[in-house]
Amino acid sequence: MLPNDPVMLLSYINLKLRDFYPSLDALCEDLDIDMQELTEKLAAIGCHYDAEQNRFA
């Protein structure tokens, strides 16, 4: 289950991307997460995915 708080969600997703997944696509597919919903939640706090760094910032 993903954290509801956007800041906690950001931390959780970036940790997973750093330690376990080579891309956002791989994370979403493996964890069965709707990528659009996830990116919209994080965009609401000003964070966007950087594919080159494989993290939200």
Short mmCIF file of C-alpha atoms in Angstrom, two decimals:
data_model
loop_
_atom_site.label_atom_id
_atom_site.label_comp_id
_atom_site.label_asym_id
_atom_site.label_seq_id
_atom_site.Cartn_x
_atom_site.Cartn_y
_atom_site.Cartn_z
CA MET A 1 0.00 0.00 0.00
CA LEU A 2 1.29 3.44 -0.94
CA PRO A 3 1.48 6.31 1.56
CA ASN A 4 -1.38 8.82 1.25
CA ASP A 5 0.68 11.84 2.27
CA PRO A 6 2.33 13.24 -0.90
CA VAL A 7 5.67 13.97 0.81
CA MET A 8 5.83 10.47 2.26
CA LEU A 9 4.83 9.09 -1.14
CA LEU A 10 7.69 11.01 -2.76
CA SER A 11 10.18 9.59 -0.28
CA TYR A 12 8.83 6.05 -0.68
CA ILE A 13 8.85 6.13 -4.49
CA ASN A 14 12.33 7.64 -4.72
CA LEU A 15 13.67 5.01 -2.32
CA LYS A 16 12.14 2.22 -4.44
CA LEU A 17 13.50 3.76 -7.64
CA ARG A 18 16.97 4.17 -6.16
CA ASP A 19 17.23 0.72 -4.59
CA PHE A 20 15.09 -1.62 -6.67
CA TYR A 21 13.90 -0.33 -10.06
CA PRO A 22 15.75 0.91 -13.17
CA SER A 23 12.79 3.06 -14.29
CA LEU A 24 9.41 4.41 -13.32
CA ASP A 25 7.82 2.04 -15.85
CA ALA A 26 9.39 -0.97 -14.14
CA LEU A 27 8.27 0.21 -10.68
CA CYS A 28 4.68 0.84 -11.78
CA GLU A 29 4.43 -2.45 -13.62
CA ASP A 30 5.87 -4.51 -10.76
CA LEU A 31 3.85 -2.81 -8.01
CA ASP A 32 0.69 -2.49 -10.16
CA ILE A 33 0.58 1.28 -9.76
CA ASP A 34 -1.25 3.60 -12.15
CA MET A 35 1.61 5.75 -13.47
CA GLN A 36 -0.61 8.68 -14.44
CA GLU A 37 -2.23 8.80 -11.01
CA LEU A 38 1.17 8.61 -9.31
CA THR A 39 2.73 11.34 -11.44
CA GLU A 40 -0.30 13.59 -10.92
CA LYS A 41 -0.13 13.18 -7.13
CA LEU A 42 3.55 14.08 -7.10
CA ALA A 43 3.10 16.91 -9.61
CA ALA A 44 0.62 18.45 -7.16
CA ILE A 45 3.55 19.07 -4.79
CA GLY A 46 5.81 20.27 -7.62
CA CYS A 47 7.73 17.05 -8.24
CA HIS A 48 8.29 15.59 -11.68
CA TYR A 49 10.04 12.42 -12.82
CA ASP A 50 13.57 12.79 -14.17
CA ALA A 51 14.27 9.67 -16.26
CA GLU A 52 17.98 10.44 -16.50
CA GLN A 53 18.35 10.41 -12.72
CA ASN A 54 15.51 7.92 -12.18
CA ARG A 55 13.90 9.99 -9.45
CA PHE A 56 11.23 12.56 -8.73
CA ALA A 57 12.48 16.02 -7.94
#
